[in-house]
């Protein structure tokens, strides 16, 4: 009965979403002030839809926890021996449940907009919630007609097939919801862009209203990518943290576009420039999130993340992608020329540097898109199968991101509208010299130095040095009282930029300095890797709740002192007879000791993979700092103001020579 109630809740949610999509937008279109009665439907409809989708999700969760194998989706993704925490996570472990989770996230984001949008003009609020309702209609139709998780299985299965063993991990509990929070969060700024185009008000006020939602979505997506990378690192047993897999690329593309969008919104809000470009970025960022959904959920990719094999689902998602993106682009082509305003700025100005940064990020996203889709396109056209691997992405992506990182450090120190090159050089000289000297000193200390390693170290130190220079410049002109006066958005920007530097340092050092050995080992044998001695103590059988395993014991020591005892496992899950590798990792601030075992290769010998990975934890530490910086910026109290200064072309004064920093307005960063 619970299952039928969940299905009925989804049907009701569809009807509510239709009303949410149609009535508020129709009300906003009636006259200068709109129809208040119709626009007032938006908020209660958003609340009702969120409650109904939440009820449907709760019903499916109960079916998993109760081992209700009369539900086809439960029987395909659960098992009585599966621990309860993974039964709850198995709700999004397959195609139908993952799309229900996506729909739930969309409903919750819409509810948040309805709750925290009291300061918006009523017509804009109605249009934003209406657009989000229209997106919900598409996904609810998909769930009910192409991917229904509540279909009964008659007769019921006696036992479930079990969740994919690779997904039976704590990463499964946290990674997909966090990633979806980022994916779906970009629907909010998409809705703001479409609502602004519908209302003909693409101005600074719109940018300020959209900016915190964009920053929040970007922060959630950053954390989602981090969790996925860390999960792959310790679960797959290869010791890698990024493989340029198409599924990974599907999350990287909206992240790059979202990064460009955040910076473009800053320019639109402060100077009234880039209005049309910002709206276009908002459309493309969410479109790339939908494209990632299509790639992963349509069955065109083979991956642990790719669940769908029914071509009907792929066609439905592709049609939904085409309708949302095509409709938004058609509206953009119609309305953008009428609402965009040209704002003048000099070639050397913060606007110019942020525009160049935007272009580099957009091109980087396009290169990832090309490398991801090109093999699929050739396969569809029957022109053969090719694989675009890490070599392509590293040779194309890195040269684009290096200048983007340099511009990232320069832009906060450049004045709006007009700056003088000598003044800019004076501001940056100590950051440039200091970062270069530190990078050269670090390079001289490394055992495997190269020009590429030196470039990575310089970019990493440049991010930190330029941020400190920016802060020191403000303190020099305003004194220590500036620490309390500077807005949270500025501190968030600094923290995120430092996080980029930490991330680059981790990537550079782990790629250039890691040590690896793969060899058979027997009990009592000692192998040296990266300055550490690993002693193989032996292998013993162990049993888990739904698997049998062989657990090895290795003792790592350095200079005769025991550092860690590591216990990697080779598991075989009974329900699917599928082996998995569980790596053992001793985490440290400056290095990880990483051990994984494979099959038994001879009497008493086991295949062993030994890694010493320096500074690999800095990769995820940098991502945490970036996400925290975004969350801090989104909490800036200025976003909570009910009135916003609107910047128009007429309000923009003519460019003037640069003035001392103490007389300029603080940017909302």
PDB file of C-alpha atoms in Angstrom, residues 366-655:
ATOM      1  CA  UNK A 366      34.211  23.115 -24.910  1.00  0.00           C
ATOM      2  CA  UNK A 367      37.396  21.046 -25.254  1.00  0.00           C
ATOM      3  CA  UNK A 368      36.168  18.625 -22.585  1.00  0.00           C
ATOM      4  CA  UNK A 369      32.790  18.466 -24.346  1.00  0.00           C
ATOM      5  CA  UNK A 370      34.478  17.720 -27.668  1.00  0.00           C
ATOM      6  CA  UNK A 371      36.682  14.997 -26.229  1.00  0.00           C
ATOM      7  CA  UNK A 372      33.673  13.409 -24.529  1.00  0.00           C
ATOM      8  CA  UNK A 373      31.194  13.507 -27.404  1.00  0.00           C
ATOM      9  CA  UNK A 374      33.474  12.944 -30.400  1.00  0.00           C
ATOM     10  CA  UNK A 375      33.946   9.177 -29.828  1.00  0.00           C
ATOM     11  CA  UNK A 376      30.206   8.779 -29.270  1.00  0.00           C
ATOM     12  CA  UNK A 377      29.411  10.679 -32.458  1.00  0.00           C
ATOM     13  CA  UNK A 378      31.768   8.523 -34.523  1.00  0.00           C
ATOM     14  CA  UNK A 379      30.191   5.393 -33.066  1.00  0.00           C
ATOM     15  CA  UNK A 380      26.651   6.590 -33.854  1.00  0.00           C
ATOM     16  CA  UNK A 381      27.638   7.448 -37.440  1.00  0.00           C
ATOM     17  CA  UNK A 382      29.258   4.045 -37.906  1.00  0.00           C
ATOM     18  CA  UNK A 383      32.710   5.516 -38.520  1.00  0.00           C
ATOM     19  CA  UNK A 384      34.470   3.277 -36.046  1.00  0.00           C
ATOM     20  CA  UNK A 385      35.302   3.309 -32.369  1.00  0.00           C
ATOM     21  CA  UNK A 386      38.024   5.493 -30.888  1.00  0.00           C
ATOM     22  CA  UNK A 387      39.015   6.351 -27.352  1.00  0.00           C
ATOM     23  CA  UNK A 388      39.979   9.866 -26.298  1.00  0.00           C
ATOM     24  CA  UNK A 389      42.198   9.394 -23.281  1.00  0.00           C
ATOM     25  CA  UNK A 390      44.065  11.496 -20.718  1.00  0.00           C
ATOM     26  CA  UNK A 391      46.745  12.507 -23.237  1.00  0.00           C
ATOM     27  CA  UNK A 392      44.283  14.622 -25.222  1.00  0.00           C
ATOM     28  CA  UNK A 393      42.759  16.293 -22.189  1.00  0.00           C
ATOM     29  CA  UNK A 394      46.070  17.046 -20.502  1.00  0.00           C
ATOM     30  CA  UNK A 395      47.644  18.469 -23.669  1.00  0.00           C
ATOM     31  CA  UNK A 396      44.648  20.689 -24.434  1.00  0.00           C
ATOM     32  CA  UNK A 397      43.188  21.439 -21.018  1.00  0.00           C
ATOM     33  CA  UNK A 398      46.356  22.405 -19.124  1.00  0.00           C
ATOM     34  CA  UNK A 399      47.510  25.125 -21.593  1.00  0.00           C
ATOM     35  CA  UNK A 400      44.070  26.724 -21.301  1.00  0.00           C
ATOM     36  CA  UNK A 401      43.870  26.620 -17.523  1.00  0.00           C
ATOM     37  CA  UNK A 402      47.399  27.954 -16.841  1.00  0.00           C
ATOM     38  CA  UNK A 403      46.633  31.490 -18.149  1.00  0.00           C
ATOM     39  CA  UNK A 404      43.204  31.314 -16.489  1.00  0.00           C
ATOM     40  CA  UNK A 405      44.923  30.771 -13.132  1.00  0.00           C
ATOM     41  CA  UNK A 406      47.284  33.687 -13.801  1.00  0.00           C
ATOM     42  CA  UNK A 407      44.336  35.956 -14.592  1.00  0.00           C
ATOM     43  CA  UNK A 408      42.574  34.734 -11.464  1.00  0.00           C
ATOM     44  CA  UNK A 409      45.375  36.195  -9.369  1.00  0.00           C
ATOM     45  CA  UNK A 410      45.536  39.460 -11.319  1.00  0.00           C
ATOM     46  CA  UNK A 411      41.843  40.369 -11.597  1.00  0.00           C
ATOM     47  CA  UNK A 412      41.143  41.166  -7.892  1.00  0.00           C
ATOM     48  CA  UNK A 413      43.963  43.744  -7.952  1.00  0.00           C
ATOM     49  CA  UNK A 414      42.799  45.557 -11.093  1.00  0.00           C
ATOM     50  CA  UNK A 415      40.446  48.529 -10.814  1.00  0.00           C
ATOM     51  CA  UNK A 416      37.055  48.547 -12.464  1.00  0.00           C
ATOM     52  CA  UNK A 417      36.642  50.229 -15.853  1.00  0.00           C
ATOM     53  CA  UNK A 418      40.173  51.581 -16.183  1.00  0.00           C
ATOM     54  CA  UNK A 419      43.606  50.744 -14.786  1.00  0.00           C
ATOM     55  CA  UNK A 420      47.167  51.781 -15.555  1.00  0.00           C
ATOM     56  CA  UNK A 421      49.704  49.100 -16.410  1.00  0.00           C
ATOM     57  CA  UNK A 422      52.535  50.642 -14.349  1.00  0.00           C
ATOM     58  CA  UNK A 423      50.276  50.771 -11.302  1.00  0.00           C
ATOM     59  CA  UNK A 424      49.208  47.155 -11.862  1.00  0.00           C
ATOM     60  CA  UNK A 425      52.820  46.018 -12.269  1.00  0.00           C
ATOM     61  CA  UNK A 426      53.750  47.786  -9.038  1.00  0.00           C
ATOM     62  CA  UNK A 427      50.950  46.027  -7.185  1.00  0.00           C
ATOM     63  CA  UNK A 428      51.894  42.582  -8.478  1.00  0.00           C
ATOM     64  CA  UNK A 429      55.693  42.707  -8.543  1.00  0.00           C
ATOM     65  CA  UNK A 430      56.273  41.240  -5.091  1.00  0.00           C
ATOM     66  CA  UNK A 431      53.679  38.511  -5.572  1.00  0.00           C
ATOM     67  CA  UNK A 432      55.238  37.547  -8.915  1.00  0.00           C
ATOM     68  CA  UNK A 433      58.825  37.591  -7.615  1.00  0.00           C
ATOM     69  CA  UNK A 434      57.999  35.840  -4.359  1.00  0.00           C
ATOM     70  CA  UNK A 435      55.947  33.069  -5.965  1.00  0.00           C
ATOM     71  CA  UNK A 436      58.652  32.478  -8.578  1.00  0.00           C
ATOM     72  CA  UNK A 437      61.423  32.235  -5.963  1.00  0.00           C
ATOM     73  CA  UNK A 438      59.401  29.870  -3.779  1.00  0.00           C
ATOM     74  CA  UNK A 439      58.567  27.683  -6.792  1.00  0.00           C
ATOM     75  CA  UNK A 440      62.238  27.498  -7.832  1.00  0.00           C
ATOM     76  CA  UNK A 441      63.296  26.630  -4.289  1.00  0.00           C
ATOM     77  CA  UNK A 442      60.705  23.849  -4.086  1.00  0.00           C
ATOM     78  CA  UNK A 443      61.685  22.553  -7.502  1.00  0.00           C
ATOM     79  CA  UNK A 444      65.338  22.317  -6.429  1.00  0.00           C
ATOM     80  CA  UNK A 445      64.312  20.157  -3.466  1.00  0.00           C
ATOM     81  CA  UNK A 446      62.402  17.608  -5.560  1.00  0.00           C
ATOM     82  CA  UNK A 447      63.968  14.440  -6.897  1.00  0.00           C
ATOM     83  CA  UNK A 448      62.076  14.464 -10.209  1.00  0.00           C
ATOM     84  CA  UNK A 449      62.023  18.084 -11.330  1.00  0.00           C
ATOM     85  CA  UNK A 450      60.823  19.252 -14.729  1.00  0.00           C
ATOM     86  CA  UNK A 451      59.641  22.414 -16.427  1.00  0.00           C
ATOM     87  CA  UNK A 452      56.015  21.300 -16.128  1.00  0.00           C
ATOM     88  CA  UNK A 453      56.472  20.622 -12.414  1.00  0.00           C
ATOM     89  CA  UNK A 454      58.019  24.061 -11.990  1.00  0.00           C
ATOM     90  CA  UNK A 455      55.076  25.658 -13.807  1.00  0.00           C
ATOM     91  CA  UNK A 456      52.613  23.881 -11.532  1.00  0.00           C
ATOM     92  CA  UNK A 457      54.461  24.966  -8.396  1.00  0.00           C
ATOM     93  CA  UNK A 458      54.640  28.565  -9.622  1.00  0.00           C
ATOM     94  CA  UNK A 459      50.912  28.660 -10.385  1.00  0.00           C
ATOM     95  CA  UNK A 460      50.143  27.183  -6.954  1.00  0.00           C
ATOM     96  CA  UNK A 461      52.280  29.723  -5.096  1.00  0.00           C
ATOM     97  CA  UNK A 462      50.985  32.515  -7.352  1.00  0.00           C
ATOM     98  CA  UNK A 463      47.401  31.832  -6.224  1.00  0.00           C
ATOM     99  CA  UNK A 464      48.396  32.236  -2.583  1.00  0.00           C
ATOM    100  CA  UNK A 465      50.780  35.165  -3.093  1.00  0.00           C
ATOM    101  CA  UNK A 466      48.355  37.202  -5.204  1.00  0.00           C
ATOM    102  CA  UNK A 467      45.595  36.654  -2.660  1.00  0.00           C
ATOM    103  CA  UNK A 468      47.824  37.833   0.183  1.00  0.00           C
ATOM    104  CA  UNK A 469      48.838  40.838  -1.908  1.00  0.00           C
ATOM    105  CA  UNK A 470      45.198  41.749  -2.446  1.00  0.00           C
ATOM    106  CA  UNK A 471      44.493  41.545   1.285  1.00  0.00           C
ATOM    107  CA  UNK A 472      47.665  43.467   2.190  1.00  0.00           C
ATOM    108  CA  UNK A 473      46.728  46.234  -0.250  1.00  0.00           C
ATOM    109  CA  UNK A 474      43.416  46.787   1.497  1.00  0.00           C
ATOM    110  CA  UNK A 475      44.994  46.697   4.937  1.00  0.00           C
ATOM    111  CA  UNK A 476      47.647  49.201   3.889  1.00  0.00           C
ATOM    112  CA  UNK A 477      45.053  51.753   2.827  1.00  0.00           C
ATOM    113  CA  UNK A 478      42.426  51.137   5.509  1.00  0.00           C
ATOM    114  CA  UNK A 479      44.282  49.725   8.485  1.00  0.00           C
ATOM    115  CA  UNK A 480      43.492  46.625  10.512  1.00  0.00           C
ATOM    116  CA  UNK A 481      39.896  47.781  10.895  1.00  0.00           C
ATOM    117  CA  UNK A 482      39.411  46.618   7.305  1.00  0.00           C
ATOM    118  CA  UNK A 483      39.469  43.014   8.525  1.00  0.00           C
ATOM    119  CA  UNK A 484      36.047  43.581  10.041  1.00  0.00           C
ATOM    120  CA  UNK A 485      34.768  45.864   7.311  1.00  0.00           C
ATOM    121  CA  UNK A 486      35.567  43.677   4.322  1.00  0.00           C
ATOM    122  CA  UNK A 487      32.514  41.671   3.219  1.00  0.00           C
ATOM    123  CA  UNK A 488      32.198  37.911   3.523  1.00  0.00           C
ATOM    124  CA  UNK A 489      32.142  37.706  -0.266  1.00  0.00           C
ATOM    125  CA  UNK A 490      35.691  39.031  -0.427  1.00  0.00           C
ATOM    126  CA  UNK A 491      36.970  36.531   2.135  1.00  0.00           C
ATOM    127  CA  UNK A 492      35.159  33.771   0.296  1.00  0.00           C
ATOM    128  CA  UNK A 493      36.913  34.773  -2.917  1.00  0.00           C
ATOM    129  CA  UNK A 494      40.321  34.717  -1.175  1.00  0.00           C
ATOM    130  CA  UNK A 495      39.658  31.325   0.390  1.00  0.00           C
ATOM    131  CA  UNK A 496      38.530  29.829  -2.925  1.00  0.00           C
ATOM    132  CA  UNK A 497      41.595  31.184  -4.731  1.00  0.00           C
ATOM    133  CA  UNK A 498      43.895  29.761  -2.055  1.00  0.00           C
ATOM    134  CA  UNK A 499      42.043  26.466  -2.478  1.00  0.00           C
ATOM    135  CA  UNK A 500      42.867  26.515  -6.192  1.00  0.00           C
ATOM    136  CA  UNK A 501      46.544  26.956  -5.279  1.00  0.00           C
ATOM    137  CA  UNK A 502      46.465  24.068  -2.809  1.00  0.00           C
ATOM    138  CA  UNK A 503      44.734  21.895  -5.403  1.00  0.00           C
ATOM    139  CA  UNK A 504      47.340  22.705  -8.078  1.00  0.00           C
ATOM    140  CA  UNK A 505      50.164  21.959  -5.631  1.00  0.00           C
ATOM    141  CA  UNK A 506      48.666  18.571  -4.806  1.00  0.00           C
ATOM    142  CA  UNK A 507      48.151  17.638  -8.470  1.00  0.00           C
ATOM    143  CA  UNK A 508      51.654  18.761  -9.431  1.00  0.00           C
ATOM    144  CA  UNK A 509      53.448  16.915  -6.649  1.00  0.00           C
ATOM    145  CA  UNK A 510      51.515  13.663  -6.816  1.00  0.00           C
ATOM    146  CA  UNK A 511      51.919  13.399 -10.594  1.00  0.00           C
ATOM    147  CA  UNK A 512      55.636  14.157 -10.566  1.00  0.00           C
ATOM    148  CA  UNK A 513      56.810  12.574  -7.313  1.00  0.00           C
ATOM    149  CA  UNK A 514      54.723   9.455  -6.673  1.00  0.00           C
ATOM    150  CA  UNK A 515      56.334   6.020  -6.494  1.00  0.00           C
ATOM    151  CA  UNK A 516      54.681   2.776  -7.600  1.00  0.00           C
ATOM    152  CA  UNK A 517      55.568  -0.889  -7.684  1.00  0.00           C
ATOM    153  CA  UNK A 518      53.390  -3.821  -8.791  1.00  0.00           C
ATOM    154  CA  UNK A 519      54.786  -7.251  -8.015  1.00  0.00           C
ATOM    155  CA  UNK A 520      53.991 -10.643  -6.470  1.00  0.00           C
ATOM    156  CA  UNK A 521      54.834 -10.939  -2.780  1.00  0.00           C
ATOM    157  CA  UNK A 522      54.907 -13.807  -0.289  1.00  0.00           C
ATOM    158  CA  UNK A 523      54.828 -13.807   3.511  1.00  0.00           C
ATOM    159  CA  UNK A 524      57.975 -12.322   5.033  1.00  0.00           C
ATOM    160  CA  UNK A 525      59.093 -10.522   1.873  1.00  0.00           C
ATOM    161  CA  UNK A 526      60.138  -6.859   2.138  1.00  0.00           C
ATOM    162  CA  UNK A 527      59.952  -4.326  -0.717  1.00  0.00           C
ATOM    163  CA  UNK A 528      61.173  -0.709  -0.734  1.00  0.00           C
ATOM    164  CA  UNK A 529      59.067   1.974  -2.419  1.00  0.00           C
ATOM    165  CA  UNK A 530      59.603   5.725  -2.202  1.00  0.00           C
ATOM    166  CA  UNK A 531      61.774   5.512   0.903  1.00  0.00           C
ATOM    167  CA  UNK A 532      59.399   3.168   2.761  1.00  0.00           C
ATOM    168  CA  UNK A 533      59.839  -0.551   3.418  1.00  0.00           C
ATOM    169  CA  UNK A 534      56.722  -2.724   3.090  1.00  0.00           C
ATOM    170  CA  UNK A 535      56.779  -6.140   4.780  1.00  0.00           C
ATOM    171  CA  UNK A 536      54.161  -8.652   3.585  1.00  0.00           C
ATOM    172  CA  UNK A 537      52.913 -10.536   6.646  1.00  0.00           C
ATOM    173  CA  UNK A 538      50.459 -12.832   4.898  1.00  0.00           C
ATOM    174  CA  UNK A 539      46.797 -13.279   3.907  1.00  0.00           C
ATOM    175  CA  UNK A 540      43.859 -14.534   5.965  1.00  0.00           C
ATOM    176  CA  UNK A 541      40.215 -15.218   5.014  1.00  0.00           C
ATOM    177  CA  UNK A 542      37.516 -12.985   6.525  1.00  0.00           C
ATOM    178  CA  UNK A 543      33.756 -12.750   6.118  1.00  0.00           C
ATOM    179  CA  UNK A 544      31.504  -9.706   5.853  1.00  0.00           C
ATOM    180  CA  UNK A 545      27.721  -9.372   6.000  1.00  0.00           C
ATOM    181  CA  UNK A 546      27.279 -10.281   2.315  1.00  0.00           C
ATOM    182  CA  UNK A 547      30.759 -11.083   1.062  1.00  0.00           C
ATOM    183  CA  UNK A 548      33.800 -13.278   1.645  1.00  0.00           C
ATOM    184  CA  UNK A 549      37.262 -11.779   1.451  1.00  0.00           C
ATOM    185  CA  UNK A 550      40.982 -12.370   1.714  1.00  0.00           C
ATOM    186  CA  UNK A 551      42.675  -9.770   3.882  1.00  0.00           C
ATOM    187  CA  UNK A 552      46.373  -9.121   3.568  1.00  0.00           C
ATOM    188  CA  UNK A 553      48.542  -7.528   6.245  1.00  0.00           C
ATOM    189  CA  UNK A 554      51.490  -5.322   5.358  1.00  0.00           C
ATOM    190  CA  UNK A 555      53.661  -3.355   7.760  1.00  0.00           C
ATOM    191  CA  UNK A 556      55.177  -0.118   6.447  1.00  0.00           C
ATOM    192  CA  UNK A 557      58.328   1.239   8.084  1.00  0.00           C
ATOM    193  CA  UNK A 558      60.852   3.997   7.504  1.00  0.00           C
ATOM    194  CA  UNK A 559      64.380   4.072   8.895  1.00  0.00           C
ATOM    195  CA  UNK A 560      63.563   0.980  10.930  1.00  0.00           C
ATOM    196  CA  UNK A 561      60.519   2.561  12.609  1.00  0.00           C
ATOM    197  CA  UNK A 562      57.042   1.162  11.993  1.00  0.00           C
ATOM    198  CA  UNK A 563      54.827   3.781  10.367  1.00  0.00           C
ATOM    199  CA  UNK A 564      51.587   1.935   9.655  1.00  0.00           C
ATOM    200  CA  UNK A 565      49.938  -1.465   9.450  1.00  0.00           C
ATOM    201  CA  UNK A 566      47.833  -1.794   6.301  1.00  0.00           C
ATOM    202  CA  UNK A 567      45.103  -4.374   5.640  1.00  0.00           C
ATOM    203  CA  UNK A 568      43.851  -4.374   2.022  1.00  0.00           C
ATOM    204  CA  UNK A 569      41.151  -6.843   1.004  1.00  0.00           C
ATOM    205  CA  UNK A 570      40.064  -8.775  -2.045  1.00  0.00           C
ATOM    206  CA  UNK A 571      36.307  -9.283  -1.699  1.00  0.00           C
ATOM    207  CA  UNK A 572      33.823 -11.508  -3.525  1.00  0.00           C
ATOM    208  CA  UNK A 573      30.154 -10.625  -3.060  1.00  0.00           C
ATOM    209  CA  UNK A 574      28.027 -13.739  -2.830  1.00  0.00           C
ATOM    210  CA  UNK A 575      24.876 -12.534  -4.581  1.00  0.00           C
ATOM    211  CA  UNK A 576      26.661 -11.555  -7.814  1.00  0.00           C
ATOM    212  CA  UNK A 577      29.940 -13.483  -7.443  1.00  0.00           C
ATOM    213  CA  UNK A 578      31.724 -10.218  -8.251  1.00  0.00           C
ATOM    214  CA  UNK A 579      35.234  -9.490  -6.948  1.00  0.00           C
ATOM    215  CA  UNK A 580      36.212  -6.025  -5.744  1.00  0.00           C
ATOM    216  CA  UNK A 581      39.407  -4.479  -4.413  1.00  0.00           C
ATOM    217  CA  UNK A 582      39.429  -2.639  -1.099  1.00  0.00           C
ATOM    218  CA  UNK A 583      42.616  -0.625  -0.827  1.00  0.00           C
ATOM    219  CA  UNK A 584      44.255   0.163   2.504  1.00  0.00           C
ATOM    220  CA  UNK A 585      45.498   3.733   2.876  1.00  0.00           C
ATOM    221  CA  UNK A 586      47.542   5.396   5.586  1.00  0.00           C
ATOM    222  CA  UNK A 587      46.733   9.077   5.149  1.00  0.00           C
ATOM    223  CA  UNK A 588      49.228  11.758   6.049  1.00  0.00           C
ATOM    224  CA  UNK A 589      49.565  15.492   5.595  1.00  0.00           C
ATOM    225  CA  UNK A 590      52.448  15.151   3.146  1.00  0.00           C
ATOM    226  CA  UNK A 591      51.882  11.643   1.744  1.00  0.00           C
ATOM    227  CA  UNK A 592      49.608   8.624   1.480  1.00  0.00           C
ATOM    228  CA  UNK A 593      50.770   5.016   1.723  1.00  0.00           C
ATOM    229  CA  UNK A 594      48.451   3.081  -0.583  1.00  0.00           C
ATOM    230  CA  UNK A 595      48.292  -0.713  -0.802  1.00  0.00           C
ATOM    231  CA  UNK A 596      45.988  -2.960  -2.829  1.00  0.00           C
ATOM    232  CA  UNK A 597      46.050  -6.714  -3.450  1.00  0.00           C
ATOM    233  CA  UNK A 598      44.920  -8.681  -6.462  1.00  0.00           C
ATOM    234  CA  UNK A 599      44.619 -12.378  -7.211  1.00  0.00           C
ATOM    235  CA  UNK A 600      46.824 -15.134  -5.876  1.00  0.00           C
ATOM    236  CA  UNK A 601      49.387 -15.702  -8.634  1.00  0.00           C
ATOM    237  CA  UNK A 602      51.296 -18.710  -7.215  1.00  0.00           C
ATOM    238  CA  UNK A 603      51.594 -20.759  -4.063  1.00  0.00           C
ATOM    239  CA  UNK A 604      51.908 -18.237  -1.297  1.00  0.00           C
ATOM    240  CA  UNK A 605      52.320 -15.285  -3.663  1.00  0.00           C
ATOM    241  CA  UNK A 606      49.800 -12.512  -4.180  1.00  0.00           C
ATOM    242  CA  UNK A 607      49.734  -9.638  -6.661  1.00  0.00           C
ATOM    243  CA  UNK A 608      50.365  -6.437  -4.708  1.00  0.00           C
ATOM    244  CA  UNK A 609      50.257  -2.780  -5.739  1.00  0.00           C
ATOM    245  CA  UNK A 610      52.286  -0.393  -3.569  1.00  0.00           C
ATOM    246  CA  UNK A 611      52.050   3.402  -3.872  1.00  0.00           C
ATOM    247  CA  UNK A 612      53.696   6.261  -2.063  1.00  0.00           C
ATOM    248  CA  UNK A 613      51.678   9.297  -3.115  1.00  0.00           C
ATOM    249  CA  UNK A 614      53.033  12.637  -1.881  1.00  0.00           C
ATOM    250  CA  UNK A 615      50.586  15.443  -1.096  1.00  0.00           C
ATOM    251  CA  UNK A 616      47.628  13.654  -2.696  1.00  0.00           C
ATOM    252  CA  UNK A 617      45.428  14.803   0.187  1.00  0.00           C
ATOM    253  CA  UNK A 618      46.061  18.407  -0.853  1.00  0.00           C
ATOM    254  CA  UNK A 619      43.948  17.770  -3.946  1.00  0.00           C
ATOM    255  CA  UNK A 620      40.842  17.238  -1.846  1.00  0.00           C
ATOM    256  CA  UNK A 621      41.918  19.795   0.729  1.00  0.00           C
ATOM    257  CA  UNK A 622      42.044  22.394  -2.032  1.00  0.00           C
ATOM    258  CA  UNK A 623      38.554  21.394  -3.187  1.00  0.00           C
ATOM    259  CA  UNK A 624      37.268  21.752   0.392  1.00  0.00           C
ATOM    260  CA  UNK A 625      38.741  25.255   0.607  1.00  0.00           C
ATOM    261  CA  UNK A 626      37.146  26.183  -2.727  1.00  0.00           C
ATOM    262  CA  UNK A 627      33.742  24.923  -1.598  1.00  0.00           C
ATOM    263  CA  UNK A 628      34.020  26.653   1.777  1.00  0.00           C
ATOM    264  CA  UNK A 629      34.987  29.861   0.015  1.00  0.00           C
ATOM    265  CA  UNK A 630      31.882  29.592  -2.141  1.00  0.00           C
ATOM    266  CA  UNK A 631      29.650  28.943   0.870  1.00  0.00           C
ATOM    267  CA  UNK A 632      31.182  31.898   2.715  1.00  0.00           C
ATOM    268  CA  UNK A 633      30.623  34.170  -0.278  1.00  0.00           C
ATOM    269  CA  UNK A 634      27.003  33.015  -0.579  1.00  0.00           C
ATOM    270  CA  UNK A 635      26.423  34.019   3.054  1.00  0.00           C
ATOM    271  CA  UNK A 636      27.404  37.639   2.398  1.00  0.00           C
ATOM    272  CA  UNK A 637      24.842  39.798   4.220  1.00  0.00           C
ATOM    273  CA  UNK A 638      24.542  42.137   1.239  1.00  0.00           C
ATOM    274  CA  UNK A 639      22.652  39.416  -0.621  1.00  0.00           C
ATOM    275  CA  UNK A 640      19.908  39.662   1.979  1.00  0.00           C
ATOM    276  CA  UNK A 641      19.076  43.266   1.153  1.00  0.00           C
ATOM    277  CA  UNK A 642      15.585  43.720  -0.224  1.00  0.00           C
ATOM    278  CA  UNK A 643      16.505  46.618  -2.525  1.00  0.00           C
ATOM    279  CA  UNK A 644      19.268  46.572  -5.086  1.00  0.00           C
ATOM    280  CA  UNK A 645      20.815  49.438  -7.007  1.00  0.00           C
ATOM    281  CA  UNK A 646      20.081  48.978 -10.700  1.00  0.00           C
ATOM    282  CA  UNK A 647      22.966  49.860 -13.016  1.00  0.00           C
ATOM    283  CA  UNK A 648      21.973  51.148 -16.433  1.00  0.00           C
ATOM    284  CA  UNK A 649      23.915  52.529 -19.350  1.00  0.00           C
ATOM    285  CA  UNK A 650      22.814  56.036 -18.521  1.00  0.00           C
ATOM    286  CA  UNK A 651      24.020  55.634 -14.958  1.00  0.00           C
ATOM    287  CA  UNK A 652      27.530  54.627 -15.990  1.00  0.00           C
ATOM    288  CA  UNK A 653      29.954  57.570 -16.031  1.00  0.00           C
ATOM    289  CA  UNK A 654      32.595  57.879 -18.680  1.00  0.00           C
ATOM    290  CA  UNK A 655      35.921  56.114 -18.063  1.00  0.00           C
TER     291      UNK A 655
END
